[in-house]
Short mmCIF file of C-alpha atoms in Angstrom, two decimals:
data_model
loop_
_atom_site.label_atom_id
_atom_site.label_comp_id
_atom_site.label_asym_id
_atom_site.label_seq_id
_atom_site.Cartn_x
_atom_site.Cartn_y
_atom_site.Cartn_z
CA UNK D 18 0.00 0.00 0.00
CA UNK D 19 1.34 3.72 -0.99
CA UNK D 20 1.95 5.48 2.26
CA UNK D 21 -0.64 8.04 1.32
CA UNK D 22 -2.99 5.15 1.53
CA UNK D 23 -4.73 6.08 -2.27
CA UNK D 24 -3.16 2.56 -3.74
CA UNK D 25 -2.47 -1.13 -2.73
CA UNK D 26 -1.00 -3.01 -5.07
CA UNK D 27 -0.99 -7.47 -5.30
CA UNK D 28 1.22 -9.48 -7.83
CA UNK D 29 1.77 -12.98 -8.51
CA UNK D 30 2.47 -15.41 -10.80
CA UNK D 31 2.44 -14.59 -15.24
CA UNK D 32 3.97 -10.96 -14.82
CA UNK D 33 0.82 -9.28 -13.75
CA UNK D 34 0.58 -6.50 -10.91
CA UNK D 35 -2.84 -5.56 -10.19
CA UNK D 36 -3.47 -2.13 -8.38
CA UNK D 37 -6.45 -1.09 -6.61
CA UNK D 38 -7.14 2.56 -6.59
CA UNK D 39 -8.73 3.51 -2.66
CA UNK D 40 -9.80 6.67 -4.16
CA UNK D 41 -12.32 5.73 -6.28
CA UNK D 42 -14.01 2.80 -4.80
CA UNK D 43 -10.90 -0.06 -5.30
CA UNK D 44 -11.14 0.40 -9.03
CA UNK D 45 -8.92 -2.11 -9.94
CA UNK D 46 -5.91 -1.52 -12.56
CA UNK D 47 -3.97 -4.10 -14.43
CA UNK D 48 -0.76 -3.50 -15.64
CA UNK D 49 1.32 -6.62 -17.58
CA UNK D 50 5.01 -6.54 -17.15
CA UNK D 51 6.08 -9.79 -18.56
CA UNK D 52 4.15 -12.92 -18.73
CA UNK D 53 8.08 -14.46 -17.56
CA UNK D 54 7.79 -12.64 -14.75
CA UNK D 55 6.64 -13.62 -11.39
CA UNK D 56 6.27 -10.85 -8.82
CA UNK D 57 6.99 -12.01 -5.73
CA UNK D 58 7.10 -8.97 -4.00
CA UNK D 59 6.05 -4.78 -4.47
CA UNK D 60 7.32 -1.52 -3.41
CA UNK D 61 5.28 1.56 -3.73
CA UNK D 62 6.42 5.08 -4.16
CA UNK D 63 4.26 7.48 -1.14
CA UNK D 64 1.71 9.29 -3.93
CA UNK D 65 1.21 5.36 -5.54
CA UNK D 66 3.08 6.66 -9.15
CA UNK D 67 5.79 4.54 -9.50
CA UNK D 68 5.67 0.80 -8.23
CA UNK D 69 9.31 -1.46 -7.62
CA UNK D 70 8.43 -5.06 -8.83
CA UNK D 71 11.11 -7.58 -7.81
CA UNK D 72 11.03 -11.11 -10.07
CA UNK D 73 11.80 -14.33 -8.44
CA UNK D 74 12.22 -17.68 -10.03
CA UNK D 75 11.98 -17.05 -13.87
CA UNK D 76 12.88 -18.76 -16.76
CA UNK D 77 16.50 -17.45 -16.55
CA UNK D 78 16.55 -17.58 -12.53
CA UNK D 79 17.13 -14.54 -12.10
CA UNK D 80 15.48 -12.01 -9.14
CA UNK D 81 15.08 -8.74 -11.77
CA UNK D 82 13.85 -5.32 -10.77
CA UNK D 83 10.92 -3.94 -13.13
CA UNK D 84 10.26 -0.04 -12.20
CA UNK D 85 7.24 1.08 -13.89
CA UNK D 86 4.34 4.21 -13.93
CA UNK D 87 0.81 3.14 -12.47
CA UNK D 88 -0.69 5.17 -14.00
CA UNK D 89 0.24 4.89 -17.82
CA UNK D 90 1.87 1.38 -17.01
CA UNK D 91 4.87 2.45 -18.88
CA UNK D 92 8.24 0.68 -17.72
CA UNK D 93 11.08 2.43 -16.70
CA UNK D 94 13.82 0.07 -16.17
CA UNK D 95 14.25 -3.61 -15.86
CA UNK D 96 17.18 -3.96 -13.76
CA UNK D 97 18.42 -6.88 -13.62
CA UNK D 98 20.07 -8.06 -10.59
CA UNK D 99 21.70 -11.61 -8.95
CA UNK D 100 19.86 -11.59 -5.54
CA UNK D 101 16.99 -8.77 -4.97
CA UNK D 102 14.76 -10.08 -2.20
CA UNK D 103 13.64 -6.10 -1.08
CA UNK D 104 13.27 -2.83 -2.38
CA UNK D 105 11.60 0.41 -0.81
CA UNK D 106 11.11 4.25 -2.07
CA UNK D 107 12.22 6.79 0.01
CA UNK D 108 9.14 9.15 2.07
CA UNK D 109 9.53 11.47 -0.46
CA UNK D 110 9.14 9.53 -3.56
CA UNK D 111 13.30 10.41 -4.60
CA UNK D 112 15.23 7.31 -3.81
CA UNK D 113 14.55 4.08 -4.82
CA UNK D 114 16.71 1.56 -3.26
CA UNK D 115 16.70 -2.26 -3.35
CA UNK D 116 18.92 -5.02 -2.23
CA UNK D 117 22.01 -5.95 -5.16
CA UNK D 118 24.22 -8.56 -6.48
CA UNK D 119 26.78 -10.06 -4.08
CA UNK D 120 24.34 -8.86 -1.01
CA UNK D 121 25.15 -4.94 -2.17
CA UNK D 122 22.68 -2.16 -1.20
CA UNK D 123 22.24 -0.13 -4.22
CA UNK D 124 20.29 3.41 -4.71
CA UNK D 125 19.04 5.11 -7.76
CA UNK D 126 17.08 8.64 -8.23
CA UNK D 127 13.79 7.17 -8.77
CA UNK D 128 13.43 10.09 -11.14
CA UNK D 129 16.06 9.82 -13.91
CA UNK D 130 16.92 6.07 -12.87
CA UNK D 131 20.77 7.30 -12.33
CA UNK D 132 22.50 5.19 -9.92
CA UNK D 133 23.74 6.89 -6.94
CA UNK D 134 25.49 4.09 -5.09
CA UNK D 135 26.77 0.43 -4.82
CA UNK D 136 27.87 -0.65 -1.77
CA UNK D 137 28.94 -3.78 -0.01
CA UNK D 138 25.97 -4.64 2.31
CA UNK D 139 25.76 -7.73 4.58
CA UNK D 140 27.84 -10.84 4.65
CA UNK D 141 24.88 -12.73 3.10
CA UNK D 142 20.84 -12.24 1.70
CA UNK D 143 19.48 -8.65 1.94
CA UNK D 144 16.00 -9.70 2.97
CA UNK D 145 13.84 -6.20 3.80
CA UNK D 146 14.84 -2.80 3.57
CA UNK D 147 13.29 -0.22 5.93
CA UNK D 148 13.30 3.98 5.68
CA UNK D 149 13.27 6.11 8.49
CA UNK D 150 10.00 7.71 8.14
CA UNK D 151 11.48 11.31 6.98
CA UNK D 152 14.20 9.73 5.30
CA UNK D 153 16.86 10.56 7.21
CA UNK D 154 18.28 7.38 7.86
CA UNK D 155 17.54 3.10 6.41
CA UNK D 156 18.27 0.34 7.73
CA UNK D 157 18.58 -3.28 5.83
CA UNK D 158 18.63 -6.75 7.80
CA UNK D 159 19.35 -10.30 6.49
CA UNK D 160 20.43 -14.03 6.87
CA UNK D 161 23.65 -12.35 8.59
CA UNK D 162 21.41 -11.29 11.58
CA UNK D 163 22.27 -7.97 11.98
CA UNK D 164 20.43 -4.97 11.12
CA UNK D 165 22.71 -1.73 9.47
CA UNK D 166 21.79 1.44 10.21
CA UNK D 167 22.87 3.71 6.95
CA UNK D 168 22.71 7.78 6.25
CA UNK D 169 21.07 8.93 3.05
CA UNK D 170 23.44 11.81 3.48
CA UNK D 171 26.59 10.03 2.09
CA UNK D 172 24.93 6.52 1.35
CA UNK D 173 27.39 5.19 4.17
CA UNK D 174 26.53 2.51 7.08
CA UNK D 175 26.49 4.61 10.46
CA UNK D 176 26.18 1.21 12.61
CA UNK D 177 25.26 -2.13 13.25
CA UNK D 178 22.29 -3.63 15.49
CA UNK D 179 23.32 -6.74 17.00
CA UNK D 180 21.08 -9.31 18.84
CA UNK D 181 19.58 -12.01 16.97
CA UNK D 182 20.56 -15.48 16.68
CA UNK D 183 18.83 -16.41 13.26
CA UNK D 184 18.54 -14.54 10.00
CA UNK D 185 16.09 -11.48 10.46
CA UNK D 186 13.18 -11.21 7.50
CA UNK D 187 11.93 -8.33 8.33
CA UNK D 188 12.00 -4.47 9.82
CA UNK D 189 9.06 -1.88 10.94
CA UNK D 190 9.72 1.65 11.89
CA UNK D 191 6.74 3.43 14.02
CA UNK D 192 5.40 6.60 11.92
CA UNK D 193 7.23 9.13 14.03
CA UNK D 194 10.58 6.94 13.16
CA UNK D 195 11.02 6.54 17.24
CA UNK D 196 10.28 2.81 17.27
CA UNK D 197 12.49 0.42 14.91
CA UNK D 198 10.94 -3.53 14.42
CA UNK D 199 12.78 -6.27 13.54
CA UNK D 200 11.58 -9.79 12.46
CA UNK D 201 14.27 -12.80 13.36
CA UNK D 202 13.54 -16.41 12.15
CA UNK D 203 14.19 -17.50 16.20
CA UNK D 204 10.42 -16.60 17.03
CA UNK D 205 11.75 -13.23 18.33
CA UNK D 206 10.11 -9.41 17.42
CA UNK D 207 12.83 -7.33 19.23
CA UNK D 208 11.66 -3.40 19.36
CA UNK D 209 14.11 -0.76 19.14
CA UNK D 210 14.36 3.01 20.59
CA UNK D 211 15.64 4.34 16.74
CA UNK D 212 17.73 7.60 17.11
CA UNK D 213 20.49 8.91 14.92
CA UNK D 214 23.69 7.90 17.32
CA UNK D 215 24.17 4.34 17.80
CA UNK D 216 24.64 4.58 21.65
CA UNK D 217 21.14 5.72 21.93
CA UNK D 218 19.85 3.52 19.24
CA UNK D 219 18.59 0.23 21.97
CA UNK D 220 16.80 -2.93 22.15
CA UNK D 221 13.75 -2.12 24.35
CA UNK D 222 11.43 -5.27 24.65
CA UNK D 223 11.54 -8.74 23.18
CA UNK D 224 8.29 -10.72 21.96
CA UNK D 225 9.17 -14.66 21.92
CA UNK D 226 6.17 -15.65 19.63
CA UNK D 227 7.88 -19.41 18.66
CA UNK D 228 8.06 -21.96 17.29
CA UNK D 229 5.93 -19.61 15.05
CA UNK D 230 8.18 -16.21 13.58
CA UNK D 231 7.81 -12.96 12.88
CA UNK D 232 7.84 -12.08 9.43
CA UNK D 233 6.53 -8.73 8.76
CA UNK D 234 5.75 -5.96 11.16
CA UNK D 235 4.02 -2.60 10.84
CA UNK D 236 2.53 0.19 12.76
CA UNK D 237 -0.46 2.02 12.80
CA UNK D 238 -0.50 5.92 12.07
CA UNK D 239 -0.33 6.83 15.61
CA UNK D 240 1.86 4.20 16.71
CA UNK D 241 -0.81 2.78 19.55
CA UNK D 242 -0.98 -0.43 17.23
CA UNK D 243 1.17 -3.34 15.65
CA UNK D 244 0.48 -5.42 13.49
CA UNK D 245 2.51 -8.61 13.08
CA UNK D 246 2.12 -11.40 9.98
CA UNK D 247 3.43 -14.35 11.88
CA UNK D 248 4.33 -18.36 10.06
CA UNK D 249 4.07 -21.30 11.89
CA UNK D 250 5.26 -24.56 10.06
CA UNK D 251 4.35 -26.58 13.37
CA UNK D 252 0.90 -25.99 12.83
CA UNK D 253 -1.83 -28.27 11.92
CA UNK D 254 -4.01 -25.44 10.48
CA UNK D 255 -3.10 -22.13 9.33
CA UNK D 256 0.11 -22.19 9.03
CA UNK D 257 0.52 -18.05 8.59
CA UNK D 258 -1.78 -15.65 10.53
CA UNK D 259 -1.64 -12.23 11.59
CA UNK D 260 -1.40 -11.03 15.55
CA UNK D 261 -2.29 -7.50 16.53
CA UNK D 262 -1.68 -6.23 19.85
CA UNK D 263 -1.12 -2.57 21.39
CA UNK D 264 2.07 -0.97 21.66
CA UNK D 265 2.62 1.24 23.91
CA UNK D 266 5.49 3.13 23.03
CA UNK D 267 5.30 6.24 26.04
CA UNK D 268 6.34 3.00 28.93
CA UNK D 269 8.38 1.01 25.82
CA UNK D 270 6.21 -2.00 26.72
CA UNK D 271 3.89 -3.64 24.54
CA UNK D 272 0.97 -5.91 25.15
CA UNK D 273 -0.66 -8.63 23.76
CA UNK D 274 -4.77 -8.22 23.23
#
């Protein structure tokens, strides 16, 4: 979903992205990229304009990067990468940046399509990238298990999170950019105070939610709720569900409901 809430967007298998405009009562909008292409996952720009399509498992096993116009449907760029498993626009609709070959975090100007940096990333997979919500600051997280904290200022990695004990799948970041999620494949949603220095960027309160984990978060508006898609492969019915429980960020405790 755009972050102005006025598109959601669903892909899937024959290189179709189908986008639902909230506007005008879900009109829906099909747009074909390529009927190679599977999209396995979607990145919105915040006005719903521009929509990041990452491929996974085509013909040529490949994990390609199809930037395109929702409105006219007309493609910008099919970049074609090793290993893209995330990709997110920056709040203002500028930045476009998405996980790269040999686990490199790459940026372009979502405008022109330039690219403004390559750089090395994490040791191994890139699986989510997360912006601060005025775009001060990202942070990526992957099968390494550490989240990087980096500055859209110079493109360089401030800092490192540390923590986890399996590879992380996910981040969240609480509207006002004060509370940082991340997703870990032990069964653990660690919250984070976010800040810009790293020794007042801290873990505040784990959730142990195994043998099911974590693997998307996200916040509502005003930060009172989180919402949390959760898999569980031990289960004998549905085996991914979503849990939604209050957080209350002025005592940094959360609680279940």
């Amino acid at each position: 979903c755009s972050s102005d809430l006025s598109t959601v967007a669903a892909g899937g298998l024959g290189g179709v992205i189908r986008l639902y405009d909230l506007n005008d009562d879900g009109r829906e909008i099909q747009r074909d990229i390529d009927r190679s292409f599977n999209v396995y996952r979607i990145a919105l720009s915040p006005d719903g304009r521009m929509a990041a399509a990452i491929d996974r498992y085509n013909s040529e096993k490949r994990d390609d990067l199809y930037v395109l116009n929702t409105q006219t449907g007309k493609r910008f760029e099919r970049i074609r990468l090793a290993a893209c498993n995330s990709a997110a626009f920056s709040p203002d609709g500028k930045w476009l940046i998405a996980s790269g070959p040999s686990n490199s975090v790459v940026v372009w100007s979502a405008q022109t399509g330039e690219k403004l940096s390559d750089r090395p990333g994490h040791a191994s997979s890139i699986n989510c990238v997360q912006f601060a919500p005025f775009g001060q600051w990202f942070a990526t997280a992957g099968d390494d298990r550490l989240v990087k904290i980096w500055s859209t200022v110079d493109w360089q990695r401030k800092f490192d999170l540390e923590g986890a004990h399996r590879p992380l799948c996910g981040l969240g970041l609480s509207a006002d950019g004060r509370t940082l999620a991340s997703c870990g494949r032990e069964g653990v949603l660690t919250f984070w105070h976010a800040a810009q220095h790293e020794d007042l960027f801290q873990p505040m309160v784990d959730i142990d939610f195994a043998p099911a984990y974590p693997e998307r978060i996200s916040f509502s508006s005003d930060g009172s709720l989180a919402g949390c898609l959760l898999n569980d492969a031990s289960s004998t019915s549905a085996k991914r569900y979503v849990r939604v429980f209050k957080w209350r960020s002025e005592t940094n405790r959360s609680a279940a409901d």
